[in-house]
Rosetta silent file (secondary structure, phi, psi, omega in degrees, C-alpha in Angstrom):
SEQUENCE: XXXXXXXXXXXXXXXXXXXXXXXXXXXXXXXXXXXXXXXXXXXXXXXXXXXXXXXXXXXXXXXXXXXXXXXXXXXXXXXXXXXXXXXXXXXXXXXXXXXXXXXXXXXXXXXXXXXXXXXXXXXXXXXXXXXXXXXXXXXXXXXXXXXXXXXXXXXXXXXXXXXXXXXXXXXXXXXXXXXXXXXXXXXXXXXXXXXXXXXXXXXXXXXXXXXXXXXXXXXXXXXXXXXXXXXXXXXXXXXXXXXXXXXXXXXXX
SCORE:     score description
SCORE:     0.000 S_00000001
   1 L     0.000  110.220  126.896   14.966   45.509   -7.872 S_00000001
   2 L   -27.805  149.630  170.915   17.736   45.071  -10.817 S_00000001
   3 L   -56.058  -40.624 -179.989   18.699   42.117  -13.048 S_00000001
   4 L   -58.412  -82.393  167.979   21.809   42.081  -10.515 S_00000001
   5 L    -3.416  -47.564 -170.516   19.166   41.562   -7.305 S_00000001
   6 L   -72.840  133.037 -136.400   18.199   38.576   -8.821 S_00000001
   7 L  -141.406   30.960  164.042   19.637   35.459   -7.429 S_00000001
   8 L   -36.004  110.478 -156.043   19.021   31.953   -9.234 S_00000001
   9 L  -113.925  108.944 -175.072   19.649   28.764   -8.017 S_00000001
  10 L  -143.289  124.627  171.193   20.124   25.832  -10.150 S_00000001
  11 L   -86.882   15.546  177.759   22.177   22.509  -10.172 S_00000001
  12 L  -105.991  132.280  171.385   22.090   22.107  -13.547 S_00000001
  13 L    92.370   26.353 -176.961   25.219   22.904  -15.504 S_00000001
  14 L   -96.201  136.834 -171.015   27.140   23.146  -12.322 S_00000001
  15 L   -68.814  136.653  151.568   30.986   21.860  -12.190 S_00000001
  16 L   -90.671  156.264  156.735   31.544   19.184   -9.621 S_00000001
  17 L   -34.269  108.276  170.877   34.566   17.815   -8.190 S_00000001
  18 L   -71.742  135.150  174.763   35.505   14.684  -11.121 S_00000001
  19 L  -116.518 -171.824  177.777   34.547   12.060  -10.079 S_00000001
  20 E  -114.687  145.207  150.745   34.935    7.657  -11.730 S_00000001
  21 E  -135.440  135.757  146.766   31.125    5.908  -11.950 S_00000001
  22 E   -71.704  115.081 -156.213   31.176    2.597  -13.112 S_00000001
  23 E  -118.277  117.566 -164.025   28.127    2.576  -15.097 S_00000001
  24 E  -111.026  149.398  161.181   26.959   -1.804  -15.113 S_00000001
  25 L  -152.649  140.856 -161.490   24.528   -3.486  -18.237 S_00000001
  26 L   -77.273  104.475  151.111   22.803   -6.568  -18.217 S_00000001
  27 L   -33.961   92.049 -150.072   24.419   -8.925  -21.022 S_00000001
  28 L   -14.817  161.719  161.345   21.927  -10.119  -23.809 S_00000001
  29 E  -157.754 -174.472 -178.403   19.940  -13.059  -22.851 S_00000001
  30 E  -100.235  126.602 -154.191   16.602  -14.941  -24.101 S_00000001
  31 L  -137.170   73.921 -165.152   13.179  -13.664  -22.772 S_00000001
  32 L    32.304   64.795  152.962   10.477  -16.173  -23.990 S_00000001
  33 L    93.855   -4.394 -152.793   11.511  -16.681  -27.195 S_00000001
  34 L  -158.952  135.542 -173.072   13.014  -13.194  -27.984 S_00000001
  35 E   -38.680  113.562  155.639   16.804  -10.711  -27.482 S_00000001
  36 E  -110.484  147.274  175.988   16.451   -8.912  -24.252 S_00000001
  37 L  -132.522 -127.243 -176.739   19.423   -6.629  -22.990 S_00000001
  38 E  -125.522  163.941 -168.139   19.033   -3.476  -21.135 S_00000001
  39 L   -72.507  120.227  175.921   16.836   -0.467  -20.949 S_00000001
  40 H   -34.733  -41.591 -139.015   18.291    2.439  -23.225 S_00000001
  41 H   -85.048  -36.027 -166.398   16.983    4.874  -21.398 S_00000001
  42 H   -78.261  -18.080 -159.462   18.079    3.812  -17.927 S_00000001
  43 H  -104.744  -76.812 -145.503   21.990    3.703  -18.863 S_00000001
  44 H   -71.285  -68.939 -133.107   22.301    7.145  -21.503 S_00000001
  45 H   -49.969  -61.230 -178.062   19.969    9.236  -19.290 S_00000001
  46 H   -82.054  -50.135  175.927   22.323    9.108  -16.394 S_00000001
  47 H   -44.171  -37.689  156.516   26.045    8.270  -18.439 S_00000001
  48 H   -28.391  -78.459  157.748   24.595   12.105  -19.447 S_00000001
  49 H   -30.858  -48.613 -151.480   23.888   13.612  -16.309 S_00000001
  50 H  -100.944  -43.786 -176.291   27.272   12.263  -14.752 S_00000001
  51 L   -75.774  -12.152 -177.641   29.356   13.690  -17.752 S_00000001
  52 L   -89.547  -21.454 -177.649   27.949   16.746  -18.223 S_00000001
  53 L   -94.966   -3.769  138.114   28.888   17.477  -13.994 S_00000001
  54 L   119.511   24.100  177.826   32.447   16.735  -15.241 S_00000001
  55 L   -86.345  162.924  146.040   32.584   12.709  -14.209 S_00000001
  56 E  -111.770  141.694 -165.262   33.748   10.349  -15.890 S_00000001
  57 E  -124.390  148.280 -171.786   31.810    7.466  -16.397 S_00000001
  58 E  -129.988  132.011  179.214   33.079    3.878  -17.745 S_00000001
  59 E  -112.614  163.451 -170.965   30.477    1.159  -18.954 S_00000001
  60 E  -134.708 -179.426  163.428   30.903   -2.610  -18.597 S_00000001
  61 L  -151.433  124.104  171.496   29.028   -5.571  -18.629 S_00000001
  62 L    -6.812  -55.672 -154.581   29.247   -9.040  -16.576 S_00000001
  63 L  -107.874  -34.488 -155.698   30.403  -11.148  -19.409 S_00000001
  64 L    70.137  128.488 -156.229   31.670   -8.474  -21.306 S_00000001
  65 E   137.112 -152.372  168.489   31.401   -7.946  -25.114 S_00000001
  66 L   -58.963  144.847 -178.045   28.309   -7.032  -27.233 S_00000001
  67 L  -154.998  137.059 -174.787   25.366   -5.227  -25.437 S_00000001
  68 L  -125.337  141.888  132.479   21.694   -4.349  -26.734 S_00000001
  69 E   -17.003  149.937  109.065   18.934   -2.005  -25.970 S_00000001
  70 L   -92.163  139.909 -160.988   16.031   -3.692  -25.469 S_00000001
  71 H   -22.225  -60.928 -168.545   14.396   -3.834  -28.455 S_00000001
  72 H   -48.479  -31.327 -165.125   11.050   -2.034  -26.801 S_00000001
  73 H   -83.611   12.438 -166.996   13.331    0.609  -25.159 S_00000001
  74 L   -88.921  135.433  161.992   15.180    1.343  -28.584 S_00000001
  75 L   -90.229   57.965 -175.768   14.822    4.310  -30.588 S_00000001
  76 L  -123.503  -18.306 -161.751   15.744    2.792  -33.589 S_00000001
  77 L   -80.032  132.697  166.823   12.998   -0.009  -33.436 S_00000001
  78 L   -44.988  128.523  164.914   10.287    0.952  -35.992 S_00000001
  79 L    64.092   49.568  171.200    6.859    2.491  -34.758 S_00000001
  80 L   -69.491 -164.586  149.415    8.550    2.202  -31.106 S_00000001
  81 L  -100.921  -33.928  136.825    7.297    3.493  -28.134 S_00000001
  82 L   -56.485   -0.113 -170.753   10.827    5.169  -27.523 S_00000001
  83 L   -64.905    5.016  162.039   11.403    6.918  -30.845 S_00000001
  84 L   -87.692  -13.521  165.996   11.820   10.133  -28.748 S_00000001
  85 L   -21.122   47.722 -157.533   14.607    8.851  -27.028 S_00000001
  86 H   -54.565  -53.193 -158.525   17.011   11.957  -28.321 S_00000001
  87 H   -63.722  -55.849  163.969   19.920   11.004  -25.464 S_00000001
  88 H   -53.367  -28.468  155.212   20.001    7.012  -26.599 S_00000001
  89 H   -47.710  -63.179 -179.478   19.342    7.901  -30.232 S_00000001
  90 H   -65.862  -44.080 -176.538   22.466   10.292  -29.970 S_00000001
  91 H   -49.511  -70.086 -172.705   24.344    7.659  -27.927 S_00000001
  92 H   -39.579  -53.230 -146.230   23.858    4.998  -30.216 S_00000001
  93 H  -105.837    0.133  160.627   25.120    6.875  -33.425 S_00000001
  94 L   -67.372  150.953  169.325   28.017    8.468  -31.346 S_00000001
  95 L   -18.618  -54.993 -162.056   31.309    7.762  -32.185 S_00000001
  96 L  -105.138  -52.051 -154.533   32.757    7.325  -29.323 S_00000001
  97 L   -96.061  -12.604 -172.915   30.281    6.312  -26.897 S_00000001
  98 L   -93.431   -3.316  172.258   27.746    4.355  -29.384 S_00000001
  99 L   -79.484  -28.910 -179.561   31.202    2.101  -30.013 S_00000001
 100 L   -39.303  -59.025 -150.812   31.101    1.164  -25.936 S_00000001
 101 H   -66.292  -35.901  178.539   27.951   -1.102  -26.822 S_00000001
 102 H   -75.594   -3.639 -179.798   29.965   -3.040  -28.939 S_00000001
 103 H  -170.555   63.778  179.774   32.559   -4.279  -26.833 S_00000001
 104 E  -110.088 -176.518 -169.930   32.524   -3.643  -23.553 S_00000001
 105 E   -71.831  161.468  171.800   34.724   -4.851  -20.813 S_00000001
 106 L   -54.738 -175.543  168.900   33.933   -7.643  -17.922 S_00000001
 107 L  -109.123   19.578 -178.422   33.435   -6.416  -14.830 S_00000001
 108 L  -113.174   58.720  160.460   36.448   -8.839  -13.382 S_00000001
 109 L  -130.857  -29.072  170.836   38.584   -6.296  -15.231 S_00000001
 110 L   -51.549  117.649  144.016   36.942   -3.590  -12.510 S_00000001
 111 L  -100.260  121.349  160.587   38.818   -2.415   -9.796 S_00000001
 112 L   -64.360   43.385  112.156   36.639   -0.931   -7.372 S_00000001
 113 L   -49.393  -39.164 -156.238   39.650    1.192   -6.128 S_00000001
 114 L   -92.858   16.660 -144.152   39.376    3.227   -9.062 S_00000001
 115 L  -149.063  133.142 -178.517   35.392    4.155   -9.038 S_00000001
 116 L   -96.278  -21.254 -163.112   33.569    6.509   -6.469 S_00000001
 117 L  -155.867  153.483  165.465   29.889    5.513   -7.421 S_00000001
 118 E  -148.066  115.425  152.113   28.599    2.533   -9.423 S_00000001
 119 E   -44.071  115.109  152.600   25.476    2.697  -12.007 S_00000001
 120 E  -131.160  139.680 -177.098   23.072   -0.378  -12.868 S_00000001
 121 L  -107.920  164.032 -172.963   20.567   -0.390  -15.020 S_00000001
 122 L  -102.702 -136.934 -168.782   17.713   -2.450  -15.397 S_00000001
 123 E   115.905 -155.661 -176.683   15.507   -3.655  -18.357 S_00000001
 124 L   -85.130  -22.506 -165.993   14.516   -7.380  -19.601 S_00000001
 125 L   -77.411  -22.738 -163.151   17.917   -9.065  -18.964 S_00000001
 126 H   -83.541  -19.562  155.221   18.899   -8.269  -15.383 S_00000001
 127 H   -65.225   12.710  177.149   16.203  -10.906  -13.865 S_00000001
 128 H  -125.569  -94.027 -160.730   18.268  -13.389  -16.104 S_00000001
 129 H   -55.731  -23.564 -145.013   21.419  -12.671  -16.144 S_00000001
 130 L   -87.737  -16.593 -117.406   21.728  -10.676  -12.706 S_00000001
 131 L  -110.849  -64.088  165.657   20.150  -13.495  -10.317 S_00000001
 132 L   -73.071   11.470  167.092   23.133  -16.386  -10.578 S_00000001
 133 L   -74.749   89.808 -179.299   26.307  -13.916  -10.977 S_00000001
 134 H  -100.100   -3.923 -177.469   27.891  -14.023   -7.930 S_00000001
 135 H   -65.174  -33.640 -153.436   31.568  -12.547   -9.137 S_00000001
 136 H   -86.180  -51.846  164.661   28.659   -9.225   -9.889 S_00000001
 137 H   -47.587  -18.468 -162.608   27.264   -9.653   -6.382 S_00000001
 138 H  -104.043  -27.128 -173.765   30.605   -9.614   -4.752 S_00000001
 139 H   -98.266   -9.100 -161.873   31.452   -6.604   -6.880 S_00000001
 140 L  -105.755  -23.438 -178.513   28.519   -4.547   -5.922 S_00000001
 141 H   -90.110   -9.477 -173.311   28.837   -5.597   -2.335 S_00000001
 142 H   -72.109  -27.948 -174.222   32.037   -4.721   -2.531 S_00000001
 143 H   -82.888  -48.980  168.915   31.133   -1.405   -3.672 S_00000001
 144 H   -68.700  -63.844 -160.983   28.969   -0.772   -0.617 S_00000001
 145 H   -59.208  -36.336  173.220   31.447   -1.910    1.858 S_00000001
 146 L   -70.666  -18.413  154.577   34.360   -0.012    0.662 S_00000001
 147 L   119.449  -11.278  160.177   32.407    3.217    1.487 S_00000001
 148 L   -47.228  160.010  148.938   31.232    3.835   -2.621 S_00000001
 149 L   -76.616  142.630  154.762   27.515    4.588   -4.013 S_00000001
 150 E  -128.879  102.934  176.547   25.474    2.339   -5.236 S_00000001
 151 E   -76.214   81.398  152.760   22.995    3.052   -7.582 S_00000001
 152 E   -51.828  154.854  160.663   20.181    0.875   -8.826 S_00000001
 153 E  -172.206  145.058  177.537   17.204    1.725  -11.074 S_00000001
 154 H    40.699 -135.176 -158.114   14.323   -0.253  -12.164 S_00000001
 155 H   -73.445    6.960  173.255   15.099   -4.190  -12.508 S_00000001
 156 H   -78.315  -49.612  177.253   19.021   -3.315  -11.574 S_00000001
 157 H   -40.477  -11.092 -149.954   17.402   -2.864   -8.265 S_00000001
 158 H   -82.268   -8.800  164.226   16.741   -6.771   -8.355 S_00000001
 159 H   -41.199  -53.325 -157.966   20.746   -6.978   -7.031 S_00000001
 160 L   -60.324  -29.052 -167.282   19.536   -6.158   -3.707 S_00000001
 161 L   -97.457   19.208 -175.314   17.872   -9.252   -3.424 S_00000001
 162 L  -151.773   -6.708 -172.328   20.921  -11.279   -3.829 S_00000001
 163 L   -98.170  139.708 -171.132   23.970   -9.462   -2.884 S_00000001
 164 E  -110.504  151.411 -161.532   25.325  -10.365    0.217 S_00000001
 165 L  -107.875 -159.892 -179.545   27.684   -8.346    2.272 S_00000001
 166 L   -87.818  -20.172  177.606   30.732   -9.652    4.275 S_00000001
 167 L   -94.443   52.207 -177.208   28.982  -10.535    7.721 S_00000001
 168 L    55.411    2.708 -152.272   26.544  -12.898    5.543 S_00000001
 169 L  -109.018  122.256  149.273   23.814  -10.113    5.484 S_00000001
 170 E   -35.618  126.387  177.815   21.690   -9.083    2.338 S_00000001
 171 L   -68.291   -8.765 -172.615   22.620   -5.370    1.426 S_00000001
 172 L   -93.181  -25.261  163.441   18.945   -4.912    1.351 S_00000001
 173 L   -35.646  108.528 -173.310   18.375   -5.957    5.491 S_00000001
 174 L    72.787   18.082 -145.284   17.314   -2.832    6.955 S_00000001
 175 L  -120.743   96.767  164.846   17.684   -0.773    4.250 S_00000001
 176 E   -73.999  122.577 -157.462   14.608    1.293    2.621 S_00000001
 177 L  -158.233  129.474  143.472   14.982    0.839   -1.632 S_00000001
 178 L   -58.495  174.953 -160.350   12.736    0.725   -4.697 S_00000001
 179 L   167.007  164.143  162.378   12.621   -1.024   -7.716 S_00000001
 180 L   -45.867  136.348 -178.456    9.981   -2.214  -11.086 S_00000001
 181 L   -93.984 -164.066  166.872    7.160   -2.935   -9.203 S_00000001
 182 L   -76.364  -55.219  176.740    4.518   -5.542   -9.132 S_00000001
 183 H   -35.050  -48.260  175.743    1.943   -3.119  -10.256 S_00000001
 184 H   -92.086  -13.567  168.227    4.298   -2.412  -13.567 S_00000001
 185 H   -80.836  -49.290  136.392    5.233   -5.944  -14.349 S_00000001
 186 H     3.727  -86.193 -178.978    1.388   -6.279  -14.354 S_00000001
 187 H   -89.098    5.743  160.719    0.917   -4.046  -16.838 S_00000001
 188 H   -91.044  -46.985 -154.621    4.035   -5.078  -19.160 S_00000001
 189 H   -63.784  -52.153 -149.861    2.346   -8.862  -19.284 S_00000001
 190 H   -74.024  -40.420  168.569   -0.515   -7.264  -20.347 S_00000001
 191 H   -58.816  -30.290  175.358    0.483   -5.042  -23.033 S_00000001
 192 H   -78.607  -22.962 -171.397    2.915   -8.456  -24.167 S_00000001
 193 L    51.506   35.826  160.361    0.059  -10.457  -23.502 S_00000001
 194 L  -152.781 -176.214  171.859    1.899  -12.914  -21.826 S_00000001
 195 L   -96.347  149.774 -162.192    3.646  -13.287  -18.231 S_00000001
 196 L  -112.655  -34.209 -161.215    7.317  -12.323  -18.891 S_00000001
 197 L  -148.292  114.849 -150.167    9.276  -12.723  -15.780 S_00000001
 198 L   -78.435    1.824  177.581    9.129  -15.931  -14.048 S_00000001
 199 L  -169.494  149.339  166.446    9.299  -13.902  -10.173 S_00000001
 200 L   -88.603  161.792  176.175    8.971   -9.955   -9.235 S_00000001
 201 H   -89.666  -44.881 -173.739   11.080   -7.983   -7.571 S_00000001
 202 H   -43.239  -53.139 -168.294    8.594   -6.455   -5.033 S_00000001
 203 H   -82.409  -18.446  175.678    7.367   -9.733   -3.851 S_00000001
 204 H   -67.281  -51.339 -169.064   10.642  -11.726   -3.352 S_00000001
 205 H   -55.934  -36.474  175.991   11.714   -8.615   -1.291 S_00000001
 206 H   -23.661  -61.474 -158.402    8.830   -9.202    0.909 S_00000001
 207 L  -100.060   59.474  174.480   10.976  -11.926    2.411 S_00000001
 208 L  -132.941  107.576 -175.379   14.130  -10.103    2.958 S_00000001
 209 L   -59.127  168.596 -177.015   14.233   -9.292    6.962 S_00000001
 210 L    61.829    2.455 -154.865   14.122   -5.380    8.055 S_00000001
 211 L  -109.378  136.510  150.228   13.739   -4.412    4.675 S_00000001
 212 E  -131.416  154.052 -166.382   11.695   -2.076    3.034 S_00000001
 213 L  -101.459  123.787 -159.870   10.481   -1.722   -0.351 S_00000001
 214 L  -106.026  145.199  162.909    9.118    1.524   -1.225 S_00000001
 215 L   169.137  156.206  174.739    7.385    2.821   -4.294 S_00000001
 216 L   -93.361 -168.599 -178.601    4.192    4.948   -6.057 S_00000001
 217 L   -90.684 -154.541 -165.930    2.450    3.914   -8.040 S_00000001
 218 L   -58.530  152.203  161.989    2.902    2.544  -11.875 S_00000001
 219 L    50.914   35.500  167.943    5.274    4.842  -14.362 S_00000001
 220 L  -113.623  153.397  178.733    5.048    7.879  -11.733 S_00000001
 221 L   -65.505  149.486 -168.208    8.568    8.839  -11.114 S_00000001
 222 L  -178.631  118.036  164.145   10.152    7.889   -7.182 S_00000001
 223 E  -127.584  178.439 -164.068   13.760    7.519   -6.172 S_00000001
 224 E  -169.421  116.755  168.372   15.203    6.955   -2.594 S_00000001
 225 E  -102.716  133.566  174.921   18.482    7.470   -0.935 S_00000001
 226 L  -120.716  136.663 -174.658   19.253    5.337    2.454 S_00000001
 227 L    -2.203 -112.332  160.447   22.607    6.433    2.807 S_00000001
 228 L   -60.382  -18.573  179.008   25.470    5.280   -0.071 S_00000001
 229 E   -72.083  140.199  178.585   22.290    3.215   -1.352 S_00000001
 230 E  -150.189  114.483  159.712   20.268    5.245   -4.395 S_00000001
 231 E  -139.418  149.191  170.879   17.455    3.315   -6.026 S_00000001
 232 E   -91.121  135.101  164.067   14.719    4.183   -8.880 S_00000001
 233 L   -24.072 -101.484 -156.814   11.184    2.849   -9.486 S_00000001
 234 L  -144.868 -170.369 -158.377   11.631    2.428  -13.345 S_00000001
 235 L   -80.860   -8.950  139.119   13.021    4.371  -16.402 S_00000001
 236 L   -49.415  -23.772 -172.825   10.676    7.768  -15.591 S_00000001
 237 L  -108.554    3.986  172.101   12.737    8.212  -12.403 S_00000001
 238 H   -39.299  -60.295 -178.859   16.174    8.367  -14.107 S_00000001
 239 H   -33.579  -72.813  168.324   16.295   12.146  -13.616 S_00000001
 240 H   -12.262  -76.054 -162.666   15.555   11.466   -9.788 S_00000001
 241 H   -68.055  -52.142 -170.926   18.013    8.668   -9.103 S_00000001
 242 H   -35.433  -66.921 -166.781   20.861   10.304  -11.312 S_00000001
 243 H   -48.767  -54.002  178.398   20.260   13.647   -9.259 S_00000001
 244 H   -55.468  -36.395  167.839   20.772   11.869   -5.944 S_00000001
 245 H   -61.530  -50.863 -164.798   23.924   10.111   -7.106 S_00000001
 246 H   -77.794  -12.466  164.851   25.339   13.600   -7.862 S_00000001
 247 H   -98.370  -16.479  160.856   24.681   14.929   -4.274 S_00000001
 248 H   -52.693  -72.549 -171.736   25.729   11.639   -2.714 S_00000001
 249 H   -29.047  -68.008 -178.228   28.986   12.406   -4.731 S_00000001
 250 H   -84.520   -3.492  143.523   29.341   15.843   -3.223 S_00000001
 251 H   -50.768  -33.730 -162.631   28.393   14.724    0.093 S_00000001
 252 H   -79.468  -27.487 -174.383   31.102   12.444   -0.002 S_00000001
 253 L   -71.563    0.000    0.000   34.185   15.213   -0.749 S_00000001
């Protein structure tokens, strides 16, 4: 056998068809006492992924404006737990794309006509901000219905438990989907040493008929596609859900 013989197979650096993803973050809010916004990790990780396979990706926010890390996921915060964060570290101090954070658009500026896939990330804010938005539910169901991806990870899964489709129906009814577990909220109180989040997502889904909520156990990575739906555990399974968005994408052509 020759170097020629040899036949590798890889999806990494390979051009795709451009595609638009809407890429959604949670709008600062107050978290007992203290800024929360959205997890670094969960947003640049994939806004990566999807640009390097030749999309373009546009980020927003509900209210629109200013948008933070949260603090824990930043790698800027002293003695973090993130200071390896190389892709959000480089985000933050790019030009172009670490300027985004500072102003970005509503999402009632969002056409869904123009967007193939839509991105949400979780972190501390989206069980605040996400839960009484219903122009964001309406855009996400909206998203589904028109025949787009939708793409969840960590507490951005916690949409599912609120977005309603057009025949009254929870997008999550019948549906197999993941999300921050109980098991991992668990073990955030306890490292915070307080309780943080005033409901879970895992147990409110309990009472969503047909549905089920899937997941391993704490921090091990686990994504899931049910058709146009793609959701991640937590911010270890970015690789996962990102990867699944990009063959939903080329399913879809």
């Amino acid at each position: 056998m020759t170097a020629s013989d040899i036949v590798l197979k890889t999806s990494l650096g390979v051009r795709r068809k451009p595609r638009r993803i809407l890429s959604i973050v949670s709008n600062t809010a107050e978290l007992k006492g203290f800024p929360v916004g959205f997890f670094a990790e969960e947003m640049t990780r994939a806004f990566l992924m999807f640009t390097e396979a030749g999309h373009r990706v546009d980020l927003v926010s509900p209210k629109g404006g200013e948008v933070m890390f949260d603090t824990h996921s930043d790698p800027r915060t002293p003695n973090g737990a993130y200071a390896d964060d190389l892709i959000s570290l480089g985000f933050a101090h790019h030009a172009q794309f670490g300027a985004m954070l500072e102003d970005t658009p509503p999402i009632s500026s969002v056409s869904v006509d123009e967007y193939d896939a839509v991105w949400v990330a979780g972190g501390g804010g989206p069980l605040l901000t996400f839960k009484d938005d219903t122009a964001l539910h309406a855009l996400i169901a909206d998203f589904y219905e028109t025949g787009k991806i939708v793409s969840l990870i960590c507490h951005g899964s916690s949409l599912l438990l609120w977005t309603r489709l057009s025949n009254g129906k929870l997008l999550a009814e019948g549906k197999k989907w993941t999300g921050f577990t109980d098991a991992e909220e668990e073990a955030v109180n306890t490292a915070f040493g307080m309780i943080l989040n005033d409901y879970t997502i895992e147990a409110t889904a309990k009472d969503i008929p047909g549905t089920e909520f899937l997941c391993r156990d704490a921090n091990e990575p686990f994504a899931i596609r049910d058709g146009r739906l793609i959701t991640g555990q937590q911010q270890y399974s970015n690789g996962l859900t990102a990867e699944l968005v990009l063959e939903a994408l080329e399913d879809a052509e």
